[in-house]
Amino acid sequence: MAESAQVPTLVYLVTGGCGFLGEHIVRMLLEREPRLRELRVFDLHLSSWLEELKTGPVQVTAIQGDVTQAHEVAAAVAGSHVVIHTAGLVDVFGKASPKTIHKVNVQGTQNVIEACIRTGTQFLVYTSSMEVVGPNIKGHPFYRGNEDTPYEAVHRHPYPCSKALAEQLVLEANGRKVNGGLPLVTCALRPTGIYGEGHQVMRDFYNQGLRFGGRLFRAVPASVEHGRVYVGNVAWMHVLVARELEQRAALMGGQVYFCYDKSPYKSYEDFNMEFLGPCGLRLIGTHPLLPYWLLLLLATLNALLQWLLRPLVLYTPLLNPYTLAVANTTFTVSTNKAQRHFGYKPLFSWEESKARTIHWVQALEGSAW
Ligand SMILES: NC(=O)C1=CN([C@@H]2O[C@H](COP(=O)(O)OP(=O)(O)OC[C@H]3O[C@@H](n4cnc5c(N)ncnc54)[C@H](O)[C@@H]3O)[C@@H](O)[C@H]2O)C=CC1
Ligand SMILES: C[C@H](CCCC(C)(C)O)[C@H]1CC[C@H]2[C@@H]3[C@H](O)CC4=CC(=O)CC[C@]4(C)[C@H]3CC[C@]12C
């Protein structure tokens, strides 16, 4: 990686490059990494928009593959300088089995690490999650915490369990010798709840609001604050980390960084209304319309129904005991570690992040705009 800044020599691999965050990372790399010669985009499902990226100066190589298949991962990693491992099964609604979530998120990450070691790739950036820390099953608030804030991280749900295990594997791999004898340098980025263009849960809320005549019903107290971060800023952090890992290996290797920006601290629903409000939706109620015990009962019934119906149909409502607990527990970060370690400043202001997201919601199918 010691080439002059102007000469494009580097080969990057982005796993999960066709997902919500992955697409933003891919586009950001093409816009803002001048040293890039080839960008490999590895995903289980390749998107058609990749085609239009192939006409630019950087060679974009689309690789259809599965992170759970070690040989496919090794073939994609071979010859790359940096791997950004973003692929993952993001499922808190019971769409996939715990076994599948573990296989993709943990075994998949192990495959990426082993591929780096076997093929001599020295730099690995892992997309972790705030969920690695919490909220924990006890519902303890994490208020304006940073990477060093003590917090009892206790999980039961397969998704946070898998992200925590995978992050641990990545951090423990820091310093292992890759083929050729150089040390592997790894670090993990922990986004809070990501929002922005392409966000599926935001789309679901918007469609739900349209179905209810432009209304959403408050389920979470406005006092519960939920950390959110704009997808463009999360992508920018990945680009910066990947760029700085070589020069600052001693400082950054084996480290974790929360992803943050200037998005305001609000409840999950009030935050969504920053975008859905200007698109014509209203949030009904200043307090939750249903008491917590009733919501918990409904969430438990949903979980029971999901289990009963599983042989016939996949029933995956937004409300389940886990999503209710996460939405009802304050989890916000306040840190400048990324700025101190690798000079991160959000690329998009809150106003710009908001405007871009509103613009995207307004362009959604079924929108009245
Ligand atoms: N969405 C969010 O709010 C947050 C997401 N994250 C993490 O960010 C990463 C990306 O998440 P999103 O973009 O939201 O999810 P996404 O579902 O939109 O993207 C994940 C991508 O990984 C790919 N993928 C899944 N299984 C694969 C496999 N076996 N082999 C190859 N590719 C596979 C999918 O096809 C998809 O394109 C994940 O690792 C997730 O845990 C972390 C914090 C918050
Ligand atoms: C779906 C939840 C909101 C609905 C609550 C209801 C039914 C009571 O109205 C979402 C609330 C919090 C979200 C999660 C949070 O942002 C943290 C996450 C991090 C990740 O790594 C993956 C996604 C998620 C688990 C995210 C998922 C949706 C919520 C549970």
Coordinates of C-alpha atoms and ligand atoms in Angstrom, one line a residue:
M1 CA 0.0 0.0 0.0
A2 CA 3.0 2.3 -0.1
E3 CA 2.4 3.6 -3.6
S4 CA 2.1 7.4 -4.4
A5 CA -1.3 8.8 -3.7
Q6 CA -2.1 9.4 -7.4
V7 CA -1.3 6.0 -8.8
P8 CA -4.3 3.7 -8.7
T9 CA -2.9 0.3 -7.6
L10 CA -5.1 -1.0 -4.9
V11 CA -7.5 -3.8 -5.0
Y12 CA -10.4 -3.7 -2.5
L13 CA -13.0 -6.4 -1.8
V14 CA -16.4 -5.5 -0.3
T15 CA -18.4 -8.4 0.9
G16 CA -22.2 -7.7 1.1
G17 CA -21.5 -4.9 -1.4
C18 CA -25.0 -5.1 -2.8
G19 CA -26.8 -4.6 0.5
F20 CA -28.1 -1.3 2.0
L21 CA -24.8 -0.3 3.6
G22 CA -22.7 -2.2 1.1
E23 CA -24.0 -0.2 -1.9
H24 CA -23.1 3.1 -0.1
I25 CA -19.6 1.8 0.7
V26 CA -19.1 0.7 -2.9
R27 CA -20.2 4.0 -4.4
M28 CA -18.2 6.0 -1.8
L29 CA -15.0 4.0 -2.6
L30 CA -15.4 4.8 -6.2
E31 CA -15.9 8.5 -5.5
R32 CA -13.4 9.0 -2.8
E33 CA -10.6 6.4 -3.0
P34 CA -8.3 7.7 -5.8
R35 CA -5.8 4.8 -5.2
L36 CA -8.3 2.2 -6.2
R37 CA -7.5 0.1 -9.3
E38 CA -10.0 -2.7 -8.8
L39 CA -13.1 -3.0 -6.7
R40 CA -14.5 -6.5 -6.1
V41 CA -18.1 -6.6 -5.0
F42 CA -18.9 -10.0 -3.5
D43 CA -22.5 -10.8 -2.6
L44 CA -25.0 -13.7 -2.5
H45 CA -27.3 -11.6 -4.8
L46 CA -25.7 -9.3 -7.3
S47 CA -27.7 -6.1 -8.1
S48 CA -28.3 -4.7 -11.6
W49 CA -26.9 -1.2 -10.6
L50 CA -23.4 -2.8 -10.5
E51 CA -23.4 -2.8 -14.3
E52 CA -23.5 1.0 -14.6
L53 CA -20.4 1.2 -12.3
K54 CA -18.4 -0.9 -14.7
T55 CA -18.0 1.9 -17.2
G56 CA -15.9 4.1 -14.9
P57 CA -12.0 4.2 -14.6
V58 CA -11.9 1.7 -11.8
Q59 CA -12.3 -2.0 -12.7
V60 CA -15.5 -3.2 -10.9
T61 CA -15.6 -6.9 -10.6
A62 CA -18.9 -8.5 -9.5
I63 CA -18.6 -11.8 -7.7
Q64 CA -21.6 -13.8 -6.9
G65 CA -20.7 -15.9 -3.9
D66 CA -21.5 -17.1 -0.4
V67 CA -19.4 -16.2 2.6
T68 CA -20.3 -19.5 4.2
Q69 CA -18.3 -21.2 1.3
A70 CA -14.7 -21.0 2.3
H71 CA -13.4 -21.7 -1.2
E72 CA -15.5 -18.9 -2.8
V73 CA -14.3 -16.4 -0.2
A74 CA -10.7 -17.4 -0.7
A75 CA -10.9 -17.0 -4.4
A76 CA -12.4 -13.5 -4.0
V77 CA -9.9 -12.4 -1.4
A78 CA -6.8 -13.6 -3.2
G79 CA -4.8 -10.6 -4.5
S80 CA -6.8 -8.0 -2.7
H81 CA -5.1 -5.4 -0.4
V82 CA -8.1 -4.6 1.8
V83 CA -11.2 -6.5 2.7
I84 CA -14.3 -4.7 3.9
H85 CA -16.5 -7.4 5.4
T86 CA -20.0 -6.1 5.5
A87 CA -22.0 -9.1 4.4
G88 CA -24.3 -10.4 7.1
L89 CA -27.7 -11.7 7.9
V90 CA -29.5 -8.8 9.5
D91 CA -32.5 -10.5 11.0
V92 CA -34.3 -9.6 14.2
F93 CA -37.7 -10.6 12.9
G94 CA -37.3 -14.4 12.8
K95 CA -37.0 -14.7 9.0
A96 CA -34.0 -17.0 9.2
S97 CA -33.2 -19.8 11.7
P98 CA -30.6 -19.1 14.5
K99 CA -28.4 -21.7 12.8
T100 CA -28.4 -19.9 9.5
I101 CA -27.7 -16.5 11.2
H102 CA -24.7 -18.1 13.0
K103 CA -23.5 -19.7 9.8
V104 CA -23.5 -16.5 7.8
N105 CA -22.4 -14.1 10.5
V106 CA -19.9 -16.2 12.4
Q107 CA -18.7 -18.9 10.1
G108 CA -18.8 -16.4 7.2
T109 CA -16.5 -14.1 9.1
Q110 CA -14.2 -16.9 10.1
N111 CA -13.9 -17.8 6.4
V112 CA -13.0 -14.2 5.6
I113 CA -10.3 -14.1 8.2
E114 CA -8.8 -17.5 7.1
A115 CA -8.9 -16.3 3.5
C116 CA -6.9 -13.2 4.4
I117 CA -4.4 -15.3 6.2
R118 CA -4.0 -17.9 3.5
T119 CA -3.8 -15.4 0.6
G120 CA -1.7 -12.8 2.3
T121 CA -4.3 -10.0 2.5
Q122 CA -3.2 -7.7 5.4
F123 CA -6.1 -5.3 6.1
L124 CA -9.5 -6.3 7.2
V125 CA -12.3 -4.0 8.2
Y126 CA -15.4 -5.6 9.8
T127 CA -18.9 -4.1 9.9
S128 CA -20.0 -4.9 13.4
S129 CA -22.9 -3.4 15.2
M130 CA -23.9 -1.5 18.4
E131 CA -25.9 -4.7 19.1
V132 CA -22.6 -6.3 20.1
V133 CA -22.8 -4.0 23.2
G134 CA -26.5 -3.7 23.7
P135 CA -29.2 -3.0 24.6
N136 CA -28.8 -6.0 26.9
I137 CA -31.6 -8.4 27.9
K138 CA -31.9 -6.6 31.2
G139 CA -33.0 -3.3 29.5
H140 CA -30.2 -1.3 31.0
P141 CA -29.9 2.1 29.3
F142 CA -26.6 3.0 27.6
Y143 CA -26.7 6.8 27.7
R144 CA -24.2 8.8 25.6
G145 CA -21.7 5.9 26.0
N146 CA -18.4 5.5 24.3
E147 CA -16.2 2.5 23.4
D148 CA -14.9 2.4 26.9
T149 CA -18.1 2.8 28.8
P150 CA -18.7 -0.2 31.1
Y151 CA -21.9 -2.0 30.2
E152 CA -23.1 -5.5 30.9
A153 CA -23.4 -7.0 27.4
V154 CA -25.7 -10.0 27.8
H155 CA -27.5 -11.3 24.7
R156 CA -29.8 -14.1 23.9
H157 CA -31.1 -13.2 20.5
P158 CA -29.2 -15.0 17.6
Y159 CA -28.4 -11.7 15.7
P160 CA -26.5 -9.8 18.5
C161 CA -25.0 -13.1 19.7
S162 CA -23.6 -13.8 16.2
K163 CA -22.3 -10.2 15.7
A164 CA -20.6 -10.3 19.1
L165 CA -18.9 -13.7 18.3
A166 CA -17.9 -12.5 14.8
E167 CA -16.4 -9.2 16.2
Q168 CA -14.4 -11.1 18.7
L169 CA -13.0 -13.4 16.0
V170 CA -12.0 -10.3 13.9
L171 CA -10.3 -8.6 16.9
E172 CA -8.5 -11.7 18.0
A173 CA -7.2 -12.2 14.5
N174 CA -5.3 -8.9 14.6
G175 CA -1.6 -9.5 14.6
R176 CA -1.8 -13.1 13.2
K177 CA 0.7 -13.6 10.4
V178 CA -0.7 -13.7 6.9
N179 CA 0.9 -15.6 4.0
G180 CA 4.3 -13.8 3.5
G181 CA 4.8 -13.2 7.1
L182 CA 3.3 -9.8 7.6
P183 CA 0.8 -9.2 10.4
L184 CA -3.0 -9.0 9.8
V185 CA -4.4 -5.7 10.8
T186 CA -8.1 -5.7 11.7
C187 CA -10.6 -3.4 13.2
A188 CA -14.4 -3.3 13.7
L189 CA -16.9 -0.6 13.1
R190 CA -20.1 -0.6 15.2
P191 CA -22.9 1.4 13.6
T192 CA -25.9 2.3 15.7
G193 CA -29.2 2.1 13.8
I194 CA -28.4 3.1 10.3
Y195 CA -30.9 5.1 8.2
G196 CA -30.8 6.6 4.8
E197 CA -31.6 5.8 1.1
G198 CA -32.4 2.1 0.8
H199 CA -33.3 1.5 4.4
Q200 CA -35.8 -1.4 4.4
V201 CA -37.3 -0.9 7.9
M202 CA -38.0 2.8 7.1
R203 CA -39.7 1.6 3.9
D204 CA -41.8 -0.8 6.0
F205 CA -42.8 1.9 8.4
Y206 CA -43.7 4.2 5.5
N207 CA -45.9 1.5 3.8
Q208 CA -47.5 0.7 7.1
G209 CA -48.3 4.4 7.6
L210 CA -49.8 4.6 4.1
R211 CA -52.0 1.5 4.8
F212 CA -53.3 3.3 8.0
G213 CA -54.4 6.4 6.1
G214 CA -51.2 8.3 6.7
R215 CA -51.0 7.6 10.4
L216 CA -48.5 5.8 12.6
F217 CA -49.3 5.0 16.2
R218 CA -46.8 5.7 18.9
A219 CA -45.6 2.6 20.6
V220 CA -42.5 3.8 22.4
P221 CA -42.2 6.6 24.9
A222 CA -40.7 9.7 23.4
S223 CA -38.2 9.8 26.3
V224 CA -36.4 6.6 25.1
E225 CA -33.4 7.7 23.0
H226 CA -32.1 5.6 20.2
G227 CA -28.8 6.1 18.5
R228 CA -29.0 6.6 14.7
V229 CA -26.4 7.3 12.1
Y230 CA -26.7 8.2 8.4
V231 CA -25.6 5.5 5.9
G232 CA -23.4 7.9 4.0
N233 CA -21.4 8.7 7.1
V234 CA -21.1 5.0 8.0
A235 CA -19.8 4.3 4.5
W236 CA -17.3 7.2 4.8
M237 CA -16.0 5.8 8.1
H238 CA -15.4 2.4 6.3
V239 CA -13.5 4.2 3.5
L240 CA -11.4 6.2 6.0
V241 CA -10.6 3.2 8.2
A242 CA -9.6 1.1 5.2
R243 CA -7.3 4.0 4.0
E244 CA -5.7 4.6 7.3
L245 CA -5.2 1.1 8.6
E246 CA -1.7 0.7 7.1
Q247 CA -0.2 3.9 8.3
R248 CA -1.8 3.7 11.8
A249 CA -1.7 -0.1 12.2
A250 CA -0.3 0.1 15.7
L251 CA -3.0 2.5 16.9
M252 CA -6.0 1.1 15.0
G253 CA -5.3 -2.6 14.8
G254 CA -7.6 -4.6 17.0
Q255 CA -9.7 -1.6 17.9
V256 CA -13.5 -1.0 17.8
Y257 CA -15.2 2.3 16.8
F258 CA -18.8 3.3 17.1
C259 CA -20.2 4.9 14.0
Y260 CA -21.6 8.3 14.8
D261 CA -22.5 11.6 13.3
K262 CA -24.6 14.7 14.2
S263 CA -28.0 12.9 13.9
P264 CA -30.2 14.0 16.9
Y265 CA -30.9 11.8 19.8
K266 CA -34.6 10.9 19.7
S267 CA -36.9 7.9 20.1
Y268 CA -36.9 5.5 17.2
E269 CA -40.3 6.6 16.1
D270 CA -39.7 10.4 16.6
F271 CA -36.5 10.0 14.6
N272 CA -38.3 8.3 11.8
M273 CA -40.9 11.1 11.7
E274 CA -38.1 13.5 10.8
F275 CA -38.4 11.9 7.3
L276 CA -41.9 10.4 7.2
G277 CA -43.5 13.6 8.5
P278 CA -42.4 15.7 5.5
C279 CA -43.7 12.8 3.4
G280 CA -47.2 13.2 4.7
L281 CA -47.3 10.8 7.7
R282 CA -48.5 11.7 11.2
L283 CA -47.4 10.0 14.5
I284 CA -50.5 9.7 16.6
G285 CA -50.2 10.2 20.4
T286 CA -47.7 12.0 22.6
H287 CA -47.6 8.9 24.8
P288 CA -47.7 5.2 23.6
L289 CA -51.3 4.4 22.7
L290 CA -51.1 1.0 24.3
P291 CA -49.5 0.3 27.8
Y292 CA -46.2 -1.5 27.7
W293 CA -47.7 -4.7 29.3
L294 CA -50.2 -4.9 26.4
L295 CA -47.5 -4.4 23.8
L296 CA -45.4 -7.1 25.5
L297 CA -48.4 -9.4 25.4
L298 CA -49.0 -8.7 21.7
A299 CA -45.3 -9.2 21.0
T300 CA -45.3 -12.5 22.8
L301 CA -48.4 -13.5 20.9
N302 CA -46.7 -12.6 17.6
A303 CA -43.7 -14.8 18.7
L304 CA -46.1 -17.7 19.5
L305 CA -47.9 -17.2 16.2
Q306 CA -44.6 -17.2 14.3
W307 CA -43.7 -20.5 15.9
L308 CA -47.1 -22.1 15.3
L309 CA -47.3 -20.9 11.6
R310 CA -43.7 -21.7 10.7
P311 CA -44.6 -25.0 9.0
L312 CA -47.1 -23.2 6.8
V313 CA -46.0 -19.6 6.4
L314 CA -43.3 -17.2 7.5
Y315 CA -45.0 -14.7 9.8
T316 CA -42.5 -12.0 10.6
P317 CA -44.1 -8.9 12.1
L318 CA -42.1 -5.8 13.1
L319 CA -43.3 -6.3 16.7
N320 CA -41.8 -9.1 18.7
P321 CA -40.3 -9.3 22.2
Y322 CA -36.8 -8.5 21.0
T323 CA -37.7 -5.5 18.8
L324 CA -40.0 -4.1 21.5
A325 CA -37.1 -4.4 24.1
V326 CA -34.6 -2.7 21.7
A327 CA -37.0 0.1 20.8
N328 CA -37.8 0.6 24.5
T329 CA -34.2 0.9 25.8
T330 CA -32.2 4.0 25.5
F331 CA -29.0 3.3 23.6
T332 CA -27.0 6.4 22.4
V333 CA -23.3 7.0 21.8
S334 CA -21.2 10.0 22.3
T335 CA -17.6 9.5 21.3
N336 CA -14.8 11.1 19.3
K337 CA -12.5 8.0 19.1
A338 CA -12.8 7.8 15.3
Q339 CA -11.8 11.4 15.0
R340 CA -8.8 10.9 17.3
H341 CA -7.6 7.7 15.7
F342 CA -8.1 8.3 12.0
G343 CA -9.4 11.9 11.6
Y344 CA -13.1 11.0 10.9
K345 CA -15.5 13.9 10.6
P346 CA -19.0 13.2 9.3
L347 CA -19.1 13.8 5.5
F348 CA -22.8 14.7 5.6
S349 CA -24.4 17.2 8.0
W350 CA -27.6 16.3 9.7
E351 CA -29.5 18.6 7.4
E352 CA -28.0 16.9 4.3
S353 CA -28.6 13.4 5.7
K354 CA -32.2 14.3 6.4
A355 CA -32.8 16.0 3.0
R356 CA -31.3 13.0 1.2
T357 CA -33.4 10.5 3.2
I358 CA -36.6 12.5 2.7
H359 CA -35.9 12.7 -1.0
W360 CA -35.6 9.0 -1.2
V361 CA -38.8 8.3 0.8
Q362 CA -40.7 10.7 -1.5
A363 CA -39.5 8.7 -4.5
L364 CA -40.7 5.4 -3.1
E365 CA -43.3 3.5 -5.0
G366 CA -46.8 4.2 -3.7
S367 CA -45.7 7.6 -2.4
A368 CA -48.1 10.5 -2.9
W369 CA -45.1 12.8 -3.8
Ligands
LIG1 N1 -29.0 -1.9 9.2 C1 -28.5 -1.5 10.3 O1 -29.1 -0.7 11.0 C2 -27.2 -2.0 10.8 C3 -26.4 -3.0 10.1 N2 -25.2 -3.4 10.6 C4 -24.4 -4.4 9.9 O2 -24.1 -3.8 8.7 C5 -23.9 -4.9 7.7 C6 -24.8 -4.6 6.5 O3 -26.1 -4.5 6.9 P1 -27.3 -4.0 6.0 O4 -26.7 -3.3 4.8 O5 -28.3 -3.2 6.8 O6 -28.0 -5.3 5.5 P2 -28.4 -5.9 4.1 O7 -29.2 -7.1 4.3 O8 -29.0 -4.8 3.3 O9 -27.0 -6.2 3.5 C7 -26.3 -7.4 3.7 C8 -25.8 -7.9 2.4 O10 -25.1 -9.2 2.7 C9 -25.4 -10.1 1.7 N3 -25.3 -11.4 2.2 C10 -26.1 -12.0 3.2 N4 -25.7 -13.3 3.3 C11 -24.7 -13.5 2.5 C12 -23.9 -14.6 2.3 N5 -24.1 -15.8 2.8 N6 -22.8 -14.5 1.4 C13 -22.6 -13.3 0.8 N7 -23.4 -12.2 1.0 C14 -24.4 -12.3 1.8 C15 -26.8 -9.8 1.4 O11 -27.2 -10.3 0.1 C16 -26.9 -8.3 1.4 O12 -26.6 -7.7 0.2 C17 -24.3 -6.2 8.4 O13 -23.1 -6.9 8.8 C18 -25.0 -5.7 9.7 O14 -24.9 -6.6 10.7 C19 -24.7 -2.9 11.8 C20 -25.4 -2.0 12.5 C21 -26.7 -1.5 12.1
LIG2 C1 -38.2 -2.7 14.3 C2 -37.9 -1.9 15.6 C3 -38.9 -0.8 15.8 C4 -40.3 -1.3 15.9 C5 -40.7 -1.2 17.4 C6 -42.2 -1.3 17.5 C7 -42.8 -2.5 16.9 C8 -42.5 -1.4 19.0 O1 -42.9 -0.2 17.0 C9 -36.5 -1.3 15.5 C10 -36.1 -0.5 16.8 C11 -34.6 -0.6 16.9 C12 -34.1 -1.3 15.7 C13 -32.8 -1.9 15.7 C14 -31.7 -1.0 16.1 O2 -31.6 0.1 15.3 C15 -30.3 -1.7 16.2 C16 -30.0 -2.6 15.0 C17 -28.7 -2.8 14.8 C18 -28.3 -3.8 13.8 O3 -27.2 -4.1 13.7 C19 -29.3 -4.4 12.9 C20 -30.7 -3.7 13.0 C21 -31.1 -3.3 14.4 C22 -31.3 -4.6 15.2 C23 -32.4 -2.5 14.3 C24 -33.6 -3.4 13.8 C25 -35.0 -2.7 13.9 C26 -35.3 -2.2 15.3 C27 -35.4 -3.4 16.3

